[in-house]
Structure formats: structure tokens, C-alpha cells
């Protein structure tokens, strides 16, 4: 059974259909990249998958571990193992980072019938992971994403991913707003989290991210459809020739 | 020995029951409904008060008769029939719940979430119980320790008898009898409350909490509190509890007076969670409170911290009169309204002394169809040379059917005084909510986290054990408000 199966997915926001029938299958341990020009439906896909309010599936299905998630709320999907690294991580003023991270981790533990992690143990756990990602203690003490630089926000997303250990990680334009050095650090973090148990969907506009996070498969999204799929060389092709000529709507 | 006493004793010895019979008699005796000079005389007599206290009450009553209820607040208060209220020993009405089965299930669910023991639930819900939780012995221990430090902490009715000089000197000196309609009413008919006296140079060895006050039962709807901190003393006082309390008395009009002498500091924290009524506000408490502190001495400090989540209607402005040179007043407030609740709350900082400073941090959270108003006055008087105020007033809206209002009043009569006011109004954004949900938090947990983050500056002013409960409470108060 595949980790994620997207079958003929149609979705709309309000009255406007954005996704016009997407088929995509991701197995465990696989990293798939979705590339596409602006307005092709990339971010919509990430929100539809993660169950954001306002995004309505009109046809097709999304299966996680063989189970449809369409009837599940965003938080239920998250607890079922889906993680979205945001393009623009949201600031939560006054909400302490440690408290937030612990609440998220405990929500997962509760779901799987395990004991919640106590504060001391948790702090140790976070510090260890943070160190790997070059996140300083000071950042952990601040409110969630408040006053973080672009690079810090993205690293913080990866830290959350490391703590929540999702089975499916969706990375929505994780490279946006990052300089070369930050891109390298974030990519290394993601690569460390590649595992036989985890599938990843890397959404990006540019090929450069895929030099660092090398995908097993690349799909080109244009006009709400996947117009071409291939291996990592497809990404290089796009880099050289642009999206023009790839599919009717591109 | 007087003949009558002899007789009583004889009967007592003979029957062995007279004493109890007599006590029972007193307890069942109650003043009739409504307010009159006779009722006030009755209350005063029952409390075995000295003549001056009765005169004071009567004077207040006569003022009250000539006064009209305040109508300037942004509140919709149904007319109150003051002749339809018991002012002393109100009997348990037939409508009082006889068991928890008859109590609003919503209320019980909240108790459960707060983890309140069954016996305590009954007491809070107004169900008649014989054995209240065992606080008396704890209270006695506390009192002994306090006495060692020279601190007086007792019911105000006791203080009127035991420490008449102190009470006479200070009661009504901060909130005059004629201050406002509700304070006049309270002065006429108050039944009990707390009295605290911290002698010179004493740092009160523990947080004083109403929870541990003896005679807590039947404090009634007209509570009166007086706290006096002598030179260089310190006290932290906690009022209220996080569990929603039901009460048969719909109208609550308390008066709290604080006096801080030179270099003294009083920290007064409140968690108010009176029953807000059902979805329409029916059965909810009206909480019309006058709280004021006087920083009389130089460098004295009074700090009010309040978390207001209950009551159908709240009318409350804990204030500071900053008379001492370099005295400090602080007001930290979180007011949460949901359902049909209405709150008009804020503070007054009256700067009289040179170099006096005040800080106001107000966080209003409105949800449901509620209305939440911050109303605050900052007044710099002529002598308030180089005085400063900083006000920050933030409103958070949850949903689109509630109202948040900010009404700051500023008066400056001294050109060297500085007043700063910052205000924001925001909404829990869909982005924030989705971010939390995507991390696996359910909606209630997410809202609670975001709102507690919004209130953080105020919550950190609460004593530790109070803060943890208050955080939980804020989450619970907003349940069902998003979606």
C-alpha cells in the first residue's frame, strides 16, 4: 500500500476550481517534487492535502495509508501523520515556543495512546534536535515565529517536523526567502529526516532546492494538472527551458 | 447575676437543648424583603455593631435614596427592583437545586474540566451540603502564623467589633459612602467581607486568600473589604476562584478599599468567574463593584491584577489614587466575554503626587454575541509634576458577532506630566488557527493557546498557582466560540 494516493483530485476555493484532476502516488521513503509556475495550484494542493478550511474537494480522493482523509479535519490529518512546512510560517505573539511544541507533540502522543512527555524530558529532546539544525537556545525561548528571520522561520519548521515525526511531510516552497547559506542548512535538515518510513512532497518554484534535496520523482504542475512527470533530470530541463512548452496551460 | 441569665442557664441545664434551640431561632430569623431603615437597623443589630456603624449605614442609605444608578457604561442593564431583594439571611428559595442533577449541565462540564471535587462542585453550584471542604482547620493554622507576624486577617464584621479604631479611621476614606450608587448601597447593607491590617515594616508571610477565610459562607452579595498596609509593609491578596460560582443573589455590589502608607505595597489579584447565565444570559450574576486603592504615602505602590471571565454583566473599575510622591499604580486586566455577556471594565489612575507613575495593561477578549468595553481614566493633577502614565489596551475579537470598545479618558493639568496610550484591535486570524491545527492541536486547544499568548503580559502578574488555573479557565471560557 502506498503512503499517499491522490486520485483525480478536483478542488475549488469558493466558486473557482483550481485543481482539475490530479493523480499522484507517493510511496514510503520516496521524495517527490512538484514544480510549477506561479498560479499553477501548488500552494492550493498543499492546503487541500492538509485540510485547510475554505478549500473544497469536489471530486476524487486523498488516501493516507489507504484511508481517505477527506472527512478529517486539519488537526486530525496532522495527528494521522501529515505535516505541512509552511511557505510563510505564522507568528503566534505571546505563545511560548516550548509550550507550543510540547502541546503539538503531546497531541500526537495522546492520539496514539502513549503517555505525554514531561517538561524536563521534552526540553532535552528539543535541545538535541535544535542543535542539529543550528537553532540557538535563545530562539526556543521566544514566542513562536515572532521576530524570526526568514531563515530562522524555515529552520523552525524543520525542527517541528523532526519532533513530530510525520509519515508524510509536505514542504511548501521551503526555499522561498532563503539565501544560499540558509538554503543549505534547511536542506541538510530535511535530508537528515529522509527515512524509509517517511514520504515527502517538496513543492517549489525553482530547481535550485532540488540540487540539495534530490527527489526520486519530479512532477510539473500547470493549470491545476500534472502535465509531466519524470526523474530529477526533468527539473534541470525546466531550469534550462522554463515552464513554457510544458503542457497546454503553462 | 441577672435574673434572666439565671433563668436561661437553669432551663439550659434542665433541658440540655435550650442553647441549640435558641441558636436555631436566631438563624432562621430573617429580615423581610426590601430595603428600609428598619432592615438596616436589623442587620446592624444582628452583627452586634456599635452605634457609629449603624449611623454610618443609615447615612449611606439616605444618600442612596437620593441617587440614581449610573447609566454611562456601555451596558444594557435590566431594571432592578431593590425592594424585591433580601438584604439579610435570604432563605434558600424553592428554585435552588436540590442535587447536581438539577444544575445546568454546561456548568458541571466546566467543573469537570477544571477538576473540581464533587463536594466542592455542589457548594459552587449552590446545592445545599452539610460538610463543606475542610478549610477551617487550615484557616486556623494560617491565622496563628499570621498573628505571630502581627498581621490581622479576619471577617470585617469581626474587625468592626475588635478593631473599631482602625475600621473607623479607614472605612469609607477611599471610597466615600456617597461615591456612587452601588457603593452607597453597599455601605448601607454590607453583610461581610475581609479585613486586613499589615503593621509597619511587616512583609506578610503568605498570600492572603479569600479561599481560606473563615466564615466564607454567606458573605453575601454585598461584600466589603478593607486592606491597610502600614509604612514599609507588603501584602499580596487573592480574591475569588476559578470555578464558576452560582449564587441565588443576582446582584453583587462589593466595595474594596486599599490603603498603602509610605513605602508600602499592596498587590491585589482577582479571578472573577461568577455564573454568566445560560446562552441568553438568563440567571447570570450582575457584578457591580467599586474597588479603589489609595497610595497615601511616598513611594507606595498598589497593583491590581484581574482576570474577569464570569458574570452576565460586569461594571468594575479598580482604581488608584496616587497621592504620595513617587507612588506607583498598576492595573493589569484580562476580561473575557462570551455568549451574551457584557463587560464594562477598566481603571482610573488619579495622579496627585509628584513623580507618580502608573501602568495600565488591558486585554479584552470578546466572543459570541458579547460586548466588551475598556473604560479608563488617567488624570494628571496640578501637583503631579513629572508624573507618567503608560496605557496599553488591546482587544481581541473571536468571531464576527461580538463587540470590543475602548473608551479612554485623559485629563492633564500639569504640563510636565506624560500620558501614553497604545491600543490595538485584532482578530484570531485564520492563518494562526490553521497553523496550530496543522500541528495537531484541536480547535479549543489552539484558541486557548493563542488567547493566552495574547494575555501573557497580564497573566505573568498573577501569583503562580493562580496563573495556571487562570490559563485553563480562559481556554474553557472561550469553548465553542470558533467554528
XYZ file of C-alpha atoms in Angstrom:
733
model
C 0.000 0.000 0.000
C 1.274 3.441 -0.863
C 1.715 6.134 1.714
C -0.203 8.779 -0.205
C -2.561 8.319 -3.102
C -4.144 11.299 -4.774
C -6.855 10.214 -7.182
C -8.425 12.507 -9.777
C -8.440 15.355 -7.282
C -10.594 18.344 -8.105
C -10.733 21.199 -5.642
C -12.032 24.724 -5.523
C -11.898 27.877 -3.473
C -15.303 29.492 -3.457
C -16.634 29.074 -6.977
C -13.273 28.810 -8.671
C -11.918 25.368 -9.413
C -8.135 25.404 -9.012
C -7.202 21.736 -9.230
C -8.624 19.937 -12.241
C -7.917 16.283 -11.603
C -4.598 15.391 -10.038
C -3.242 11.874 -9.764
C -0.158 11.231 -7.698
C 1.160 8.332 -5.660
C 3.968 8.559 -3.127
C 5.475 5.505 -1.500
C 7.269 5.341 1.817
C 10.845 6.550 1.634
C 10.126 8.413 -1.603
C 10.710 12.090 -2.174
C 8.584 13.675 -4.860
C 8.983 17.202 -6.112
C 6.213 19.310 -7.541
C 7.336 22.202 -9.659
C 5.214 24.752 -11.344
C 4.886 28.382 -12.281
C 3.072 30.896 -10.108
C -0.647 30.307 -10.023
C -0.396 26.698 -11.116
C -2.080 25.456 -7.953
C 0.982 24.385 -5.934
C 0.019 26.017 -2.644
C -3.605 25.067 -3.154
C -2.550 21.452 -3.395
C -0.666 21.667 -0.112
C -3.686 23.229 1.621
C -6.147 20.768 0.139
C -3.981 17.871 1.282
C -3.652 19.256 4.811
C -7.360 20.061 5.080
C -7.447 23.835 5.366
C -10.890 25.422 5.705
C -12.187 27.035 2.553
C -10.618 24.520 0.198
C -13.298 22.209 -1.055
C -12.712 18.883 -2.742
C -15.378 18.421 -5.414
C -14.204 15.164 -6.923
C -11.645 12.439 -6.365
C -9.973 11.266 -3.176
C -6.919 11.568 -0.983
C -5.770 8.389 0.744
C -3.193 8.324 3.515
C -2.098 4.781 4.331
C -5.059 3.603 2.311
C -7.619 5.623 4.320
C -9.492 8.557 2.866
C -8.765 11.763 4.732
C -11.473 13.853 3.079
C -13.767 13.669 6.086
C -10.969 14.501 8.513
C -10.332 17.967 9.940
C -6.922 19.559 9.576
C -5.889 18.645 13.122
C -6.989 15.033 12.653
C -4.939 14.753 9.480
C -1.970 16.222 11.314
C -2.309 13.679 14.083
C -2.665 10.949 11.464
C 0.854 11.801 10.326
C 0.597 14.638 7.831
C 2.904 17.613 8.264
C 2.994 20.840 6.289
C 6.088 23.017 6.406
C 4.614 26.433 5.655
C 5.809 28.787 2.973
C 5.074 31.630 5.370
C 5.204 30.319 8.965
C 2.686 32.199 11.106
C 3.618 34.329 14.124
C 1.895 33.494 17.398
C 2.549 36.501 19.686
C 2.973 35.621 23.331
C 2.805 31.873 22.706
C 5.986 30.391 24.111
C 7.833 28.183 21.657
C 8.462 25.363 24.090
C 4.837 25.272 25.240
C 3.650 25.224 21.647
C 5.993 22.476 20.546
C 5.150 20.382 23.565
C 1.412 20.783 23.028
C 1.856 19.610 19.439
C 3.996 16.630 20.378
C 1.616 15.661 23.177
C -1.364 15.854 20.846
C 0.344 13.259 18.649
C 1.253 11.071 21.617
C -2.284 11.184 23.000
C -3.669 10.175 19.625
C -1.530 7.077 19.549
C -2.419 6.213 23.134
C 1.014 6.985 24.518
C 1.945 8.894 27.653
C 2.552 12.591 27.297
C 6.127 13.713 27.540
C 7.087 15.591 30.680
C 8.583 19.018 30.527
C 12.150 18.203 31.509
C 12.450 15.313 29.146
C 10.925 17.398 26.399
C 13.346 20.281 26.815
C 16.238 17.834 26.445
C 14.654 16.355 23.350
C 14.131 19.747 21.709
C 17.620 20.981 22.534
C 19.149 17.914 20.917
C 17.152 18.343 17.713
C 17.679 22.096 17.676
C 21.413 21.676 17.888
C 21.419 19.516 14.759
C 19.621 22.291 12.905
C 21.802 25.081 14.257
C 18.941 26.603 16.222
C 20.089 28.576 19.229
C 18.541 28.194 22.694
C 17.540 31.826 22.631
C 15.251 31.208 19.671
C 13.472 28.421 21.518
C 12.597 30.796 24.314
C 10.911 33.315 22.049
C 7.241 33.245 21.076
C 6.525 31.091 18.027
C 7.995 32.695 14.868
C 7.852 36.191 16.373
C 10.809 38.267 15.267
C 12.435 35.304 13.498
C 14.359 35.942 10.289
C 13.227 34.155 7.123
C 15.893 31.522 7.585
C 15.071 31.033 11.262
C 11.403 30.513 10.465
C 12.191 27.800 7.941
C 14.603 26.052 10.285
C 11.941 26.180 12.976
C 9.551 24.423 10.613
C 12.080 21.666 10.078
C 12.598 21.421 13.830
C 8.870 20.846 14.255
C 8.959 18.213 11.579
C 11.826 16.475 13.371
C 9.860 16.485 16.641
C 6.524 15.411 15.183
C 8.000 12.631 13.031
C 5.283 12.698 10.364
C 4.805 9.869 7.870
C 4.128 12.410 5.136
C 5.903 15.759 5.027
C 4.750 18.428 2.619
C 7.266 21.232 2.126
C 5.596 24.253 0.588
C 8.205 26.463 -1.136
C 10.607 25.939 1.709
C 13.296 27.661 -0.356
C 11.450 30.947 -0.728
C 13.144 33.834 1.008
C 16.303 31.881 1.783
C 19.803 32.891 0.811
C 22.275 30.255 -0.344
C 23.647 29.500 3.112
C 20.248 29.227 4.754
C 19.025 27.048 1.911
C 21.902 24.697 2.550
C 21.205 24.412 6.275
C 17.490 23.824 5.768
C 18.131 21.240 3.044
C 20.568 19.380 5.228
C 17.926 19.301 7.920
C 15.384 17.877 5.516
C 17.843 15.301 4.202
C 18.523 14.104 7.728
C 14.820 13.434 8.055
C 14.599 11.319 4.933
C 13.846 7.810 6.071
C 12.406 4.540 4.974
C 9.265 5.327 6.962
C 8.653 8.783 5.587
C 7.442 10.168 2.293
C 7.999 13.758 1.246
C 6.330 16.105 -1.169
C 8.580 19.032 -1.966
C 6.800 21.928 -3.618
C 8.970 24.515 -5.285
C 9.120 27.087 -7.999
C 12.847 26.791 -8.611
C 15.082 23.885 -9.402
C 17.886 25.028 -7.083
C 16.267 23.465 -3.994
C 16.343 20.117 -5.778
C 20.125 20.285 -6.028
C 20.116 19.973 -2.279
C 17.085 17.785 -1.714
C 17.382 15.335 -4.546
C 13.953 13.919 -5.467
C 13.075 10.465 -6.683
C 10.465 11.883 -8.979
C 9.583 15.298 -10.357
C 6.119 16.404 -11.451
C 5.273 19.559 -13.308
C 2.051 21.208 -12.185
C 0.489 23.642 -14.587
C -3.035 24.972 -14.743
C -4.194 22.698 -11.959
C -2.979 19.483 -13.587
C 0.191 17.442 -13.571
C 1.398 17.896 -17.119
C 4.622 15.959 -16.980
C 6.434 13.567 -14.642
C 9.961 12.278 -14.718
C 13.119 11.809 -12.696
C 15.374 14.561 -11.326
C 16.596 15.443 -14.834
C 13.134 16.867 -15.555
C 13.850 19.594 -13.020
C 17.057 20.529 -14.804
C 15.211 20.622 -18.091
C 12.729 23.087 -16.620
C 15.565 25.185 -15.255
C 17.047 25.455 -18.732
C 13.917 25.885 -20.821
C 11.429 27.367 -18.404
C 7.867 26.155 -17.944
C 6.828 27.281 -21.415
C 6.051 24.438 -23.683
C 5.281 22.035 -20.827
C 1.619 21.388 -21.161
C -1.180 23.491 -22.546
C -1.851 25.786 -19.628
C 1.746 26.558 -18.709
C -26.107 37.527 88.198
C -29.032 38.971 86.373
C -32.220 37.086 86.832
C -32.920 36.419 83.159
C -29.481 34.949 82.600
C -30.032 32.741 85.611
C -33.294 31.577 84.133
C -31.740 30.793 80.789
C -28.979 28.845 82.421
C -31.412 26.923 84.512
C -33.516 25.995 81.556
C -30.419 25.101 79.635
C -29.256 22.730 82.336
C -32.676 21.247 82.689
C -33.359 20.586 79.042
C -29.862 20.469 77.633
C -31.381 21.755 74.410
C -32.238 25.363 75.012
C -28.971 26.680 73.767
C -29.331 24.999 70.433
C -32.947 25.895 70.175
C -32.049 29.488 70.768
C -29.312 29.483 68.136
C -31.559 27.867 65.597
C -34.086 30.540 66.321
C -31.644 33.288 65.509
C -30.535 31.617 62.345
C -33.973 31.308 60.918
C -34.839 34.845 61.758
C -34.528 36.999 58.707
C -35.231 40.483 57.584
C -38.176 40.872 55.258
C -37.649 41.567 51.592
C -36.856 45.112 50.611
C -34.793 47.949 51.963
C -35.695 50.351 54.746
C -34.083 51.928 57.788
C -35.574 49.151 59.862
C -33.892 46.499 57.758
C -30.569 48.299 58.183
C -31.090 48.550 61.946
C -31.860 44.852 61.920
C -28.656 43.972 60.027
C -26.582 46.146 62.330
C -28.146 44.584 65.418
C -27.585 41.066 64.113
C -23.950 41.903 63.574
C -23.773 43.320 67.095
C -22.368 46.518 65.689
C -21.524 49.642 67.656
C -23.707 52.693 67.303
C -21.320 54.548 64.976
C -21.512 51.749 62.447
C -25.273 51.889 62.375
C -25.196 55.656 61.934
C -22.749 55.234 59.083
C -25.020 52.718 57.382
C -28.070 54.916 57.805
C -26.250 57.900 56.423
C -25.280 55.813 53.393
C -28.850 54.663 52.952
C -30.144 58.213 52.978
C -27.611 59.166 50.321
C -28.552 56.176 48.265
C -32.219 57.100 48.300
C -31.365 60.341 46.545
C -29.065 58.766 43.988
C -29.708 57.221 40.608
C -27.945 54.224 39.058
C -25.097 55.135 36.696
C -26.121 54.963 33.053
C -22.924 55.972 31.295
C -21.495 52.485 30.863
C -21.977 50.607 27.627
C -24.203 48.110 29.324
C -27.762 47.091 28.911
C -28.919 46.574 32.491
C -32.466 45.415 33.023
C -34.226 47.434 35.749
C -33.516 46.092 39.241
C -36.261 46.043 41.845
C -34.413 46.864 45.045
C -37.491 46.071 47.092
C -37.527 42.547 45.792
C -34.173 41.621 47.336
C -33.382 40.039 50.691
C -30.641 42.068 52.340
C -30.094 39.744 55.246
C -30.195 35.966 55.521
C -32.011 35.288 52.338
C -33.784 31.973 52.608
C -32.897 29.230 50.163
C -35.520 29.581 47.506
C -37.526 26.640 46.293
C -35.738 27.094 43.000
C -32.370 26.250 44.456
C -31.119 22.968 43.033
C -31.511 20.044 45.403
C -28.898 17.916 43.723
C -26.382 18.204 40.947
C -28.907 16.607 38.584
C -30.793 19.877 38.611
C -27.798 22.033 37.791
C -27.058 23.436 34.327
C -25.112 20.587 32.656
C -22.817 23.100 30.963
C -21.704 24.263 34.388
C -20.999 20.710 35.506
C -18.962 20.037 32.399
C -16.820 23.067 33.244
C -16.302 21.845 36.809
C -15.169 18.531 35.470
C -12.690 20.182 33.126
C -11.282 22.205 35.976
C -11.010 19.030 38.018
C -13.118 20.203 40.934
C -14.034 17.577 43.549
C -17.680 16.613 43.790
C -18.333 18.166 47.184
C -16.909 21.443 46.091
C -18.939 21.301 42.892
C -22.081 21.110 44.977
C -21.104 24.096 47.025
C -20.232 26.157 43.979
C -23.423 25.234 42.209
C -25.434 26.333 45.246
C -26.635 22.860 46.200
C -27.181 22.536 49.931
C -24.397 20.476 51.503
C -23.675 19.778 55.126
C -19.980 19.243 55.051
C -18.076 21.859 53.163
C -14.473 21.009 52.361
C -12.170 21.163 55.273
C -10.832 24.672 55.152
C -11.491 25.710 58.698
C -8.584 23.862 60.249
C -6.280 25.148 57.538
C -7.552 28.633 58.166
C -6.887 28.340 61.876
C -3.305 27.319 61.261
C -2.924 30.229 58.902
C -4.322 32.654 61.410
C -1.874 31.574 64.049
C 1.053 32.117 61.765
C -0.278 35.493 60.709
C -0.824 36.550 64.293
C 2.834 35.820 65.002
C 3.742 38.361 62.327
C 1.226 40.817 63.758
C -0.996 40.611 60.696
C -4.735 40.877 61.206
C -6.838 38.935 58.723
C -10.452 38.463 59.731
C -14.043 38.994 58.665
C -14.852 42.675 58.584
C -17.802 42.168 60.914
C -15.339 40.910 63.493
C -12.978 43.815 62.832
C -15.773 46.300 63.452
C -16.131 44.869 66.956
C -12.492 44.066 67.698
C -10.626 46.886 65.960
C -13.141 49.718 65.824
C -10.496 52.458 65.758
C -8.837 51.080 62.661
C -12.077 50.431 60.863
C -13.483 53.850 61.734
C -10.376 55.620 60.595
C -10.141 53.920 57.211
C -13.514 52.608 56.106
C -15.039 54.999 53.612
C -11.849 57.009 53.424
C -11.007 55.654 49.977
C -14.484 55.018 48.631
C -16.709 57.588 50.312
C -20.205 56.485 51.164
C -21.657 58.752 48.510
C -19.129 57.815 45.824
C -21.629 56.097 43.584
C -24.983 54.402 43.623
C -23.641 50.912 44.258
C -21.048 51.915 46.824
C -23.745 53.768 48.776
C -25.954 50.697 48.638
C -23.095 48.512 49.795
C -22.274 50.881 52.645
C -25.847 50.680 53.870
C -26.305 46.937 53.734
C -22.939 45.171 53.514
C -23.041 41.850 55.295
C -19.431 40.794 55.482
C -16.060 40.728 53.821
C -12.388 40.781 54.694
C -10.299 42.999 56.885
C -6.530 43.004 56.571
C -4.062 45.025 58.578
C -0.323 44.773 57.975
C 1.708 46.573 60.646
C 4.672 48.769 59.938
C 7.661 47.032 58.405
C 5.953 43.649 58.099
C 6.077 41.605 54.967
C 3.023 39.370 55.139
C 4.450 35.819 55.306
C 1.917 34.320 52.882
C -0.513 35.187 50.135
C -3.828 36.003 51.748
C -6.682 34.314 50.006
C -10.429 34.613 50.483
C -10.459 30.883 49.922
C -9.088 30.382 53.407
C -11.145 32.990 55.161
C -13.296 31.700 57.960
C -16.995 32.460 57.732
C -16.754 32.451 53.989
C -20.273 31.150 53.777
C -22.958 33.751 53.482
C -20.646 36.629 52.830
C -23.499 37.631 50.664
C -23.922 39.810 47.720
C -22.702 42.989 49.395
C -19.138 42.230 50.275
C -16.915 44.808 51.932
C -13.150 44.566 52.035
C -10.629 46.854 53.679
C -6.873 46.365 53.462
C -4.437 48.616 55.271
C -0.690 48.396 54.705
C 1.313 50.491 57.149
C 4.713 52.009 56.371
C 7.150 49.698 54.567
C 4.841 46.705 54.668
C 3.840 44.317 51.909
C 0.851 42.125 51.251
C -0.455 40.064 48.360
C -4.168 39.335 48.431
C -6.032 36.860 46.228
C -9.735 37.064 45.678
C -12.165 34.751 44.005
C -11.728 31.380 42.462
C -11.543 29.953 39.002
C -14.565 27.716 39.317
C -17.784 29.306 38.108
C -19.900 30.088 41.131
C -23.637 30.112 41.134
C -25.451 32.309 43.541
C -29.081 32.935 44.202
C -28.369 36.599 44.566
C -28.297 38.101 41.155
C -26.983 41.480 42.216
C -23.482 41.703 43.618
C -22.222 45.102 44.675
C -18.941 44.832 46.515
C -16.671 47.584 47.769
C -12.934 47.117 48.199
C -10.722 49.774 49.768
C -6.941 49.635 49.925
C -4.665 51.988 51.816
C -0.913 51.958 51.262
C 1.210 54.132 53.527
C 4.807 55.235 52.950
C 6.884 52.621 51.108
C 4.079 50.068 51.456
C 2.980 47.774 48.675
C -0.322 46.013 48.091
C -0.826 43.504 45.353
C -4.471 42.602 44.800
C -5.305 39.776 42.403
C -8.756 38.690 41.352
C -10.105 35.840 39.339
C -13.788 36.500 38.860
C -15.890 33.739 37.424
C -19.441 34.215 38.602
C -22.072 32.308 36.700
C -22.627 34.139 33.395
C -26.088 32.699 32.904
C -27.263 30.466 30.112
C -26.788 31.290 26.426
C -29.111 34.250 26.694
C -27.547 35.452 29.930
C -30.550 34.367 31.976
C -29.733 33.646 35.616
C -26.334 35.293 35.373
C -24.821 37.476 38.055
C -24.644 41.265 37.855
C -21.282 42.258 39.254
C -21.189 45.964 40.092
C -18.031 46.528 42.028
C -16.242 49.569 43.383
C -12.555 48.926 44.007
C -10.146 51.665 44.819
C -6.726 51.949 46.365
C -5.104 54.989 47.909
C -1.344 55.320 47.655
C -1.171 57.714 50.579
C 2.499 57.545 51.385
C 5.550 58.410 49.352
C 6.841 55.565 47.165
C 3.828 53.438 47.989
C 2.548 51.027 45.382
C -0.765 49.404 44.576
C -1.130 46.825 41.886
C -4.463 45.451 40.659
C -4.495 42.304 38.579
C -7.793 40.920 37.407
C -8.964 38.065 35.264
C -12.627 38.534 34.567
C -14.406 35.710 32.815
C -17.740 35.390 34.562
C -20.934 37.332 35.318
C -23.693 38.306 32.948
C -22.871 41.984 33.464
C -19.630 43.410 34.827
C -19.264 47.027 35.915
C -15.906 47.390 37.566
C -13.048 49.892 37.616
C -10.316 49.086 40.140
C -8.551 52.407 40.585
C -5.589 54.073 42.250
C -5.374 57.473 43.857
C -1.677 58.300 43.664
C -1.206 60.877 46.362
C 2.249 60.002 47.639
C 5.342 61.369 45.995
C 6.760 58.798 43.531
C 3.877 56.461 44.258
C 3.036 53.742 41.751
C -0.274 52.417 40.489
C -0.699 49.400 38.234
C -3.663 47.802 36.556
C -3.379 44.536 34.696
C -6.585 43.163 33.316
C -7.883 40.322 31.210
C -11.588 40.449 30.519
C -13.154 37.624 28.548
C -16.747 37.802 27.387
C -18.605 35.115 25.501
C -22.241 34.247 24.872
C -24.458 37.165 25.889
C -22.065 38.582 28.485
C -21.478 42.305 28.843
C -18.454 43.834 30.496
C -17.614 47.484 31.006
C -14.388 47.486 32.944
C -11.173 49.412 33.272
C -9.470 51.649 35.761
C -8.879 55.153 36.992
C -5.409 56.455 37.750
C -5.662 59.722 39.622
C -2.235 61.318 39.847
C -1.921 63.828 42.684
C 1.657 63.408 43.860
C 4.847 64.490 42.228
C 6.639 61.824 40.220
C 3.778 59.351 40.484
C 3.695 56.636 37.856
C 1.002 54.361 36.548
C 0.815 51.472 34.126
C -2.337 50.103 32.578
C -2.305 46.898 30.565
C -5.751 45.810 29.488
C -6.550 42.784 27.352
C -10.136 42.363 26.273
C -11.292 39.225 24.514
C -14.775 39.145 23.040
C -16.521 36.143 21.577
C -20.059 35.025 20.859
C -22.551 37.889 20.904
C -20.864 39.574 23.823
C -19.826 43.171 24.350
C -16.556 44.075 25.998
C -15.646 47.655 26.820
C -12.471 49.076 28.283
C -13.131 52.364 30.044
C -10.250 54.118 31.717
C -9.395 57.495 33.142
C -5.903 58.907 33.530
C -5.909 62.181 35.388
C -2.799 64.277 35.981
C -3.482 66.922 38.555
C -1.699 70.227 39.140
C 0.811 68.918 41.646
C 1.580 65.789 39.640
C 4.891 67.193 38.487
C 6.772 64.852 36.107
C 4.207 62.111 36.546
C 3.834 59.448 33.927
C 1.285 57.035 32.643
C 1.552 54.291 30.104
C -1.571 52.597 28.852
C -1.786 49.652 26.542
C -5.174 48.486 25.597
C -5.593 45.509 23.302
C -8.766 43.890 22.086
C -9.085 40.507 20.501
C -12.181 39.508 18.605
C -13.240 35.917 18.209
C -15.900 35.569 15.544
C -17.880 38.376 13.956
C -20.901 38.866 16.199
C -19.164 40.348 19.238
C -18.159 43.883 20.101
C -14.978 45.412 21.530
C -14.884 49.041 22.604
C -12.175 51.232 24.050
C -13.060 54.438 25.869
C -10.003 56.179 27.288
C -10.405 59.459 29.153
C -7.321 61.607 29.671
C -7.018 64.763 31.695
C -3.763 66.608 32.173
C -3.475 69.699 34.346
C 0.277 69.620 34.550
C 2.431 70.353 31.508
C 5.338 68.198 32.733
C 3.182 65.077 33.014
C 3.310 62.436 30.309
C 0.482 60.197 29.187
C 0.971 57.462 26.637
C -1.807 55.396 25.177
C -1.471 52.491 22.798
C -4.394 50.495 21.542
C -4.856 47.644 19.125
C -7.766 45.579 17.951
C -7.175 42.272 16.277
C -8.860 39.059 15.442
C -7.648 35.496 15.852
C -6.546 35.056 12.283
C -7.498 32.071 10.224
C -3.781 31.703 9.464
C -2.909 31.355 13.150
C -5.668 28.883 13.755
C -4.734 26.744 10.751
C -1.078 26.796 11.752
C -1.969 25.351 15.158
C -4.408 22.816 13.743
C -1.807 21.648 11.244
C 0.445 20.866 14.184
C -2.218 18.577 15.576
C -3.826 20.832 18.192
C -7.592 20.749 18.225
C -9.509 23.954 17.814
C -10.154 24.540 21.506
C -6.547 23.993 22.418
C -5.474 26.277 19.577
C -7.777 29.115 20.651
C -6.711 28.730 24.258
C -3.046 28.887 23.287
C -3.465 31.932 21.047
C -5.613 33.817 23.576
C -3.300 33.012 26.464
C -0.435 34.284 24.336
C -2.391 37.484 23.787
C -2.877 37.899 27.563
C 0.592 36.863 28.579
C 1.701 40.245 29.904
C -1.176 40.210 32.373
C -1.068 36.530 33.277
C 2.539 36.778 34.365
C 1.458 39.272 37.033
C -0.713 36.644 38.717
C 0.689 34.579 41.580
C 1.976 31.294 40.181
C -0.695 28.879 41.408
C -3.444 31.240 40.308
C -1.904 31.719 36.866
C -2.008 28.058 35.922
C -5.688 27.776 36.779
C -6.500 31.078 35.125
C -4.912 29.924 31.873
C -7.103 26.857 31.850
C -10.089 28.989 32.685
C -9.571 31.334 29.739
C -9.491 28.375 27.389
C -12.682 26.969 28.854
C -14.464 30.331 28.757
C -13.970 30.506 25.006
C -15.052 26.990 24.180
C -17.351 26.739 21.230
C -16.584 30.310 20.201
C -14.802 29.409 16.971
C -16.068 27.184 14.252
